[in-house]
Amino acid sequence: MTNNPKRRPGFRYPSRLHAKPATAILLSPQRLSLSATCYSLLGGPANITRHLNHWFSTTGGWVTRCSIINTDFFDESDIVRYCWSATSMKAVYGHTLYEP
């Protein structure tokens, strides 16, 4: 595999998003922007509810480091409950959430 500088970094499968960069993302002091989209073979959007619930659960570190501004699958995922929990944790613990 050659290193192509013009190729944009990305993930073909949602399950791979959490695998390798998770440590770097969780330890990063900066706020990050994440866009997650998955399409089916027929070209329509695929349901990534299970992945959203895994990535942003309150037991993981992503939910307190992200500001979620838009998502599909509100009805099927627990993202609203997780965001509410994250906001509560930020209000109570502040910057100590990010200290190692």
PDB file of N, CA and C in Angstrom, residues 20-84:
ATOM      1  N   LYS A  20      -8.618   2.155  16.078  1.00  0.00           N
ATOM      2  CA  LYS A  20      -7.263   2.680  16.188  1.00  0.00           C
ATOM      3  C   LYS A  20      -7.165   4.098  16.749  1.00  0.00           C
ATOM      4  N   PRO A  21      -7.932   5.063  16.247  1.00  0.00           N
ATOM      5  CA  PRO A  21      -7.696   6.434  16.696  1.00  0.00           C
ATOM      6  C   PRO A  21      -8.319   6.771  18.044  1.00  0.00           C
ATOM      7  N   ALA A  22      -9.024   5.843  18.662  1.00  0.00           N
ATOM      8  CA  ALA A  22      -9.739   6.162  19.896  1.00  0.00           C
ATOM      9  C   ALA A  22      -8.812   6.700  20.977  1.00  0.00           C
ATOM     10  N   THR A  23      -7.659   6.108  21.154  1.00  0.00           N
ATOM     11  CA  THR A  23      -6.731   6.562  22.184  1.00  0.00           C
ATOM     12  C   THR A  23      -6.285   7.986  21.911  1.00  0.00           C
ATOM     13  N   ALA A  24      -5.933   8.273  20.679  1.00  0.00           N
ATOM     14  CA  ALA A  24      -5.492   9.626  20.328  1.00  0.00           C
ATOM     15  C   ALA A  24      -6.622  10.629  20.497  1.00  0.00           C
ATOM     16  N   ILE A  25      -7.819  10.243  20.124  1.00  0.00           N
ATOM     17  CA  ILE A  25      -8.959  11.155  20.238  1.00  0.00           C
ATOM     18  C   ILE A  25      -9.282  11.421  21.700  1.00  0.00           C
ATOM     19  N   LEU A  26      -9.319  10.385  22.511  1.00  0.00           N
ATOM     20  CA  LEU A  26      -9.682  10.553  23.912  1.00  0.00           C
ATOM     21  C   LEU A  26      -8.629  11.311  24.699  1.00  0.00           C
ATOM     22  N   LEU A  27      -7.374  11.221  24.299  1.00  0.00           N
ATOM     23  CA  LEU A  27      -6.306  11.916  25.010  1.00  0.00           C
ATOM     24  C   LEU A  27      -6.047  13.316  24.468  1.00  0.00           C
ATOM     25  N   SER A  28      -6.668  13.655  23.375  1.00  0.00           N
ATOM     26  CA  SER A  28      -6.455  14.958  22.759  1.00  0.00           C
ATOM     27  C   SER A  28      -7.104  16.061  23.589  1.00  0.00           C
ATOM     28  N   PRO A  29      -6.366  17.135  23.891  1.00  0.00           N
ATOM     29  CA  PRO A  29      -6.957  18.233  24.654  1.00  0.00           C
ATOM     30  C   PRO A  29      -7.863  19.121  23.800  1.00  0.00           C
ATOM     31  N   GLN A  30      -7.748  19.025  22.495  1.00  0.00           N
ATOM     32  CA  GLN A  30      -8.548  19.860  21.617  1.00  0.00           C
ATOM     33  C   GLN A  30      -9.942  19.283  21.435  1.00  0.00           C
ATOM     34  N   ARG A  31     -10.864  20.156  21.095  1.00  0.00           N
ATOM     35  CA  ARG A  31     -12.199  19.721  20.706  1.00  0.00           C
ATOM     36  C   ARG A  31     -12.096  19.249  19.268  1.00  0.00           C
ATOM     37  N   LEU A  32     -12.804  18.200  18.946  1.00  0.00           N
ATOM     38  CA  LEU A  32     -12.715  17.606  17.624  1.00  0.00           C
ATOM     39  C   LEU A  32     -14.052  17.640  16.923  1.00  0.00           C
ATOM     40  N   SER A  33     -13.992  17.554  15.620  1.00  0.00           N
ATOM     41  CA  SER A  33     -15.197  17.468  14.810  1.00  0.00           C
ATOM     42  C   SER A  33     -15.248  16.080  14.198  1.00  0.00           C
ATOM     43  N   LEU A  34     -16.367  15.426  14.318  1.00  0.00           N
ATOM     44  CA  LEU A  34     -16.528  14.071  13.809  1.00  0.00           C
ATOM     45  C   LEU A  34     -17.779  14.020  12.957  1.00  0.00           C
ATOM     46  N   SER A  35     -17.627  13.504  11.787  1.00  0.00           N
ATOM     47  CA  SER A  35     -18.775  13.292  10.911  1.00  0.00           C
ATOM     48  C   SER A  35     -18.833  11.808  10.594  1.00  0.00           C
ATOM     49  N   ALA A  36     -19.917  11.170  10.956  1.00  0.00           N
ATOM     50  CA  ALA A  36     -20.056   9.730  10.728  1.00  0.00           C
ATOM     51  C   ALA A  36     -21.269   9.476   9.844  1.00  0.00           C
ATOM     52  N   THR A  37     -21.020   8.911   8.697  1.00  0.00           N
ATOM     53  CA  THR A  37     -22.083   8.579   7.754  1.00  0.00           C
ATOM     54  C   THR A  37     -21.775   7.225   7.146  1.00  0.00           C
ATOM     55  N   CYS A  38     -22.789   6.449   6.930  1.00  0.00           N
ATOM     56  CA  CYS A  38     -22.610   5.139   6.324  1.00  0.00           C
ATOM     57  C   CYS A  38     -23.731   4.930   5.308  1.00  0.00           C
ATOM     58  N   TYR A  39     -23.373   4.468   4.129  1.00  0.00           N
ATOM     59  CA  TYR A  39     -24.363   4.250   3.073  1.00  0.00           C
ATOM     60  C   TYR A  39     -24.451   2.775   2.719  1.00  0.00           C
ATOM     61  N   SER A  40     -25.647   2.350   2.378  1.00  0.00           N
ATOM     62  CA  SER A  40     -25.859   0.964   1.970  1.00  0.00           C
ATOM     63  C   SER A  40     -25.405   0.777   0.528  1.00  0.00           C
ATOM     64  N   LEU A  41     -25.404  -0.452   0.076  1.00  0.00           N
ATOM     65  CA  LEU A  41     -25.007  -0.742  -1.302  1.00  0.00           C
ATOM     66  C   LEU A  41     -25.924  -0.076  -2.319  1.00  0.00           C
ATOM     67  N   LEU A  42     -27.166   0.161  -1.940  1.00  0.00           N
ATOM     68  CA  LEU A  42     -28.110   0.808  -2.849  1.00  0.00           C
ATOM     69  C   LEU A  42     -27.984   2.327  -2.837  1.00  0.00           C
ATOM     70  N   GLY A  43     -27.120   2.863  -2.009  1.00  0.00           N
ATOM     71  CA  GLY A  43     -26.859   4.299  -2.007  1.00  0.00           C
ATOM     72  C   GLY A  43     -27.583   5.089  -0.941  1.00  0.00           C
ATOM     73  N   GLY A  44     -28.481   4.469  -0.211  1.00  0.00           N
ATOM     74  CA  GLY A  44     -29.193   5.178   0.847  1.00  0.00           C
ATOM     75  C   GLY A  44     -28.424   5.134   2.150  1.00  0.00           C
ATOM     76  N   PRO A  45     -28.776   6.005   3.089  1.00  0.00           N
ATOM     77  CA  PRO A  45     -28.078   5.997   4.375  1.00  0.00           C
ATOM     78  C   PRO A  45     -28.362   4.705   5.136  1.00  0.00           C
ATOM     79  N   ALA A  46     -27.334   4.177   5.759  1.00  0.00           N
ATOM     80  CA  ALA A  46     -27.468   2.957   6.552  1.00  0.00           C
ATOM     81  C   ALA A  46     -27.681   3.334   8.013  1.00  0.00           C
ATOM     82  N   ASN A  47     -28.325   2.478   8.738  1.00  0.00           N
ATOM     83  CA  ASN A  47     -28.605   2.719  10.145  1.00  0.00           C
ATOM     84  C   ASN A  47     -27.358   2.409  10.977  1.00  0.00           C
ATOM     85  N   ILE A  48     -26.824   3.424  11.633  1.00  0.00           N
ATOM     86  CA  ILE A  48     -25.629   3.240  12.466  1.00  0.00           C
ATOM     87  C   ILE A  48     -25.958   3.432  13.948  1.00  0.00           C
ATOM     88  N   THR A  49     -27.201   3.146  14.311  1.00  0.00           N
ATOM     89  CA  THR A  49     -27.654   3.320  15.689  1.00  0.00           C
ATOM     90  C   THR A  49     -26.774   2.589  16.686  1.00  0.00           C
ATOM     91  N   ARG A  50     -26.461   1.334  16.415  1.00  0.00           N
ATOM     92  CA  ARG A  50     -25.647   0.538  17.335  1.00  0.00           C
ATOM     93  C   ARG A  50     -24.280   1.189  17.537  1.00  0.00           C
ATOM     94  N   HIS A  51     -23.703   1.714  16.455  1.00  0.00           N
ATOM     95  CA  HIS A  51     -22.393   2.365  16.552  1.00  0.00           C
ATOM     96  C   HIS A  51     -22.488   3.673  17.341  1.00  0.00           C
ATOM     97  N   LEU A  52     -23.533   4.461  17.102  1.00  0.00           N
ATOM     98  CA  LEU A  52     -23.715   5.703  17.858  1.00  0.00           C
ATOM     99  C   LEU A  52     -23.829   5.416  19.351  1.00  0.00           C
ATOM    100  N   ASN A  53     -24.623   4.418  19.692  1.00  0.00           N
ATOM    101  CA  ASN A  53     -24.784   4.062  21.106  1.00  0.00           C
ATOM    102  C   ASN A  53     -23.464   3.613  21.724  1.00  0.00           C
ATOM    103  N   HIS A  54     -22.657   2.898  20.967  1.00  0.00           N
ATOM    104  CA  HIS A  54     -21.363   2.430  21.483  1.00  0.00           C
ATOM    105  C   HIS A  54     -20.375   3.588  21.638  1.00  0.00           C
ATOM    106  N   TRP A  55     -20.262   4.416  20.616  1.00  0.00           N
ATOM    107  CA  TRP A  55     -19.295   5.513  20.640  1.00  0.00           C
ATOM    108  C   TRP A  55     -19.597   6.538  21.723  1.00  0.00           C
ATOM    109  N   PHE A  56     -20.876   6.859  21.908  1.00  0.00           N
ATOM    110  CA  PHE A  56     -21.236   7.963  22.787  1.00  0.00           C
ATOM    111  C   PHE A  56     -21.876   7.534  24.095  1.00  0.00           C
ATOM    112  N   SER A  57     -21.706   6.285  24.496  1.00  0.00           N
ATOM    113  CA  SER A  57     -22.257   5.855  25.782  1.00  0.00           C
ATOM    114  C   SER A  57     -21.556   6.613  26.905  1.00  0.00           C
ATOM    115  N   THR A  58     -22.210   6.715  28.030  1.00  0.00           N
ATOM    116  CA  THR A  58     -21.634   7.472  29.144  1.00  0.00           C
ATOM    117  C   THR A  58     -20.443   6.774  29.780  1.00  0.00           C
ATOM    118  N   THR A  59     -20.210   5.508  29.451  1.00  0.00           N
ATOM    119  CA  THR A  59     -19.044   4.807  29.989  1.00  0.00           C
ATOM    120  C   THR A  59     -17.799   5.032  29.143  1.00  0.00           C
ATOM    121  N   GLY A  60     -17.962   5.622  27.961  1.00  0.00           N
ATOM    122  CA  GLY A  60     -16.827   5.933  27.098  1.00  0.00           C
ATOM    123  C   GLY A  60     -16.383   7.365  27.318  1.00  0.00           C
ATOM    124  N   GLY A  61     -15.332   7.769  26.642  1.00  0.00           N
ATOM    125  CA  GLY A  61     -14.819   9.115  26.833  1.00  0.00           C
ATOM    126  C   GLY A  61     -15.242  10.115  25.770  1.00  0.00           C
ATOM    127  N   TRP A  62     -15.912   9.652  24.730  1.00  0.00           N
ATOM    128  CA  TRP A  62     -16.229  10.561  23.635  1.00  0.00           C
ATOM    129  C   TRP A  62     -17.352  11.532  23.962  1.00  0.00           C
ATOM    130  N   VAL A  63     -18.349  11.103  24.693  1.00  0.00           N
ATOM    131  CA  VAL A  63     -19.546  11.911  24.876  1.00  0.00           C
ATOM    132  C   VAL A  63     -19.248  13.229  25.595  1.00  0.00           C
ATOM    133  N   THR A  64     -18.276  13.256  26.482  1.00  0.00           N
ATOM    134  CA  THR A  64     -17.957  14.503  27.174  1.00  0.00           C
ATOM    135  C   THR A  64     -16.986  15.371  26.387  1.00  0.00           C
ATOM    136  N   ARG A  65     -16.405  14.849  25.326  1.00  0.00           N
ATOM    137  CA  ARG A  65     -15.456  15.613  24.520  1.00  0.00           C
ATOM    138  C   ARG A  65     -16.064  16.128  23.221  1.00  0.00           C
ATOM    139  N   CYS A  66     -17.311  15.838  22.998  1.00  0.00           N
ATOM    140  CA  CYS A  66     -17.946  16.223  21.736  1.00  0.00           C
ATOM    141  C   CYS A  66     -19.120  17.156  21.982  1.00  0.00           C
ATOM    142  N   SER A  67     -19.386  17.969  21.009  1.00  0.00           N
ATOM    143  CA  SER A  67     -20.601  18.772  20.984  1.00  0.00           C
ATOM    144  C   SER A  67     -21.397  18.286  19.789  1.00  0.00           C
ATOM    145  N   ILE A  68     -22.409  17.512  20.047  1.00  0.00           N
ATOM    146  CA  ILE A  68     -23.186  16.914  18.968  1.00  0.00           C
ATOM    147  C   ILE A  68     -24.209  17.936  18.502  1.00  0.00           C
ATOM    148  N   ILE A  69     -24.104  18.327  17.234  1.00  0.00           N
ATOM    149  CA  ILE A  69     -25.000  19.346  16.714  1.00  0.00           C
ATOM    150  C   ILE A  69     -26.061  18.789  15.782  1.00  0.00           C
ATOM    151  N   ASN A  70     -25.860  17.580  15.311  1.00  0.00           N
ATOM    152  CA  ASN A  70     -26.830  17.000  14.392  1.00  0.00           C
ATOM    153  C   ASN A  70     -26.631  15.492  14.344  1.00  0.00           C
ATOM    154  N   THR A  71     -27.712  14.770  14.315  1.00  0.00           N
ATOM    155  CA  THR A  71     -27.621  13.323  14.168  1.00  0.00           C
ATOM    156  C   THR A  71     -28.935  12.783  13.631  1.00  0.00           C
ATOM    157  N   ASP A  72     -28.832  11.729  12.898  1.00  0.00           N
ATOM    158  CA  ASP A  72     -30.021  10.993  12.485  1.00  0.00           C
ATOM    159  C   ASP A  72     -30.257   9.916  13.534  1.00  0.00           C
ATOM    160  N   PHE A  73     -31.335   9.234  13.423  1.00  0.00           N
ATOM    161  CA  PHE A  73     -31.650   8.108  14.299  1.00  0.00           C
ATOM    162  C   PHE A  73     -31.874   8.532  15.751  1.00  0.00           C
ATOM    163  N   PHE A  74     -32.447   9.724  15.959  1.00  0.00           N
ATOM    164  CA  PHE A  74     -32.783  10.145  17.317  1.00  0.00           C
ATOM    165  C   PHE A  74     -33.721   9.150  17.988  1.00  0.00           C
ATOM    166  N   ASP A  75     -34.704   8.681  17.236  1.00  0.00           N
ATOM    167  CA  ASP A  75     -35.703   7.778  17.811  1.00  0.00           C
ATOM    168  C   ASP A  75     -35.128   6.421  18.177  1.00  0.00           C
ATOM    169  N   GLU A  76     -34.187   5.933  17.376  1.00  0.00           N
ATOM    170  CA  GLU A  76     -33.670   4.583  17.598  1.00  0.00           C
ATOM    171  C   GLU A  76     -32.459   4.534  18.525  1.00  0.00           C
ATOM    172  N   SER A  77     -31.719   5.633  18.641  1.00  0.00           N
ATOM    173  CA  SER A  77     -30.496   5.605  19.452  1.00  0.00           C
ATOM    174  C   SER A  77     -30.737   6.261  20.813  1.00  0.00           C
ATOM    175  N   ASP A  78     -29.759   6.116  21.681  1.00  0.00           N
ATOM    176  CA  ASP A  78     -29.816   6.708  23.020  1.00  0.00           C
ATOM    177  C   ASP A  78     -29.013   8.003  23.099  1.00  0.00           C
ATOM    178  N   ILE A  79     -28.734   8.614  21.956  1.00  0.00           N
ATOM    179  CA  ILE A  79     -27.835   9.770  21.901  1.00  0.00           C
ATOM    180  C   ILE A  79     -28.333  10.956  22.735  1.00  0.00           C
ATOM    181  N   VAL A  80     -29.632  11.196  22.768  1.00  0.00           N
ATOM    182  CA  VAL A  80     -30.164  12.324  23.538  1.00  0.00           C
ATOM    183  C   VAL A  80     -29.914  12.105  25.027  1.00  0.00           C
ATOM    184  N   ARG A  81     -30.153  10.901  25.503  1.00  0.00           N
ATOM    185  CA  ARG A  81     -29.908  10.581  26.915  1.00  0.00           C
ATOM    186  C   ARG A  81     -28.425  10.714  27.242  1.00  0.00           C
ATOM    187  N   TYR A  82     -27.559  10.262  26.334  1.00  0.00           N
ATOM    188  CA  TYR A  82     -26.117  10.367  26.558  1.00  0.00           C
ATOM    189  C   TYR A  82     -25.662  11.826  26.586  1.00  0.00           C
ATOM    190  N   CYS A  83     -26.217  12.644  25.706  1.00  0.00           N
ATOM    191  CA  CYS A  83     -25.854  14.071  25.691  1.00  0.00           C
ATOM    192  C   CYS A  83     -26.304  14.760  26.977  1.00  0.00           C
ATOM    193  N   TRP A  84     -27.485  14.411  27.453  1.00  0.00           N
ATOM    194  CA  TRP A  84     -27.966  14.978  28.709  1.00  0.00           C
ATOM    195  C   TRP A  84     -27.019  14.602  29.846  1.00  0.00           C
TER     196      TRP A  84
END
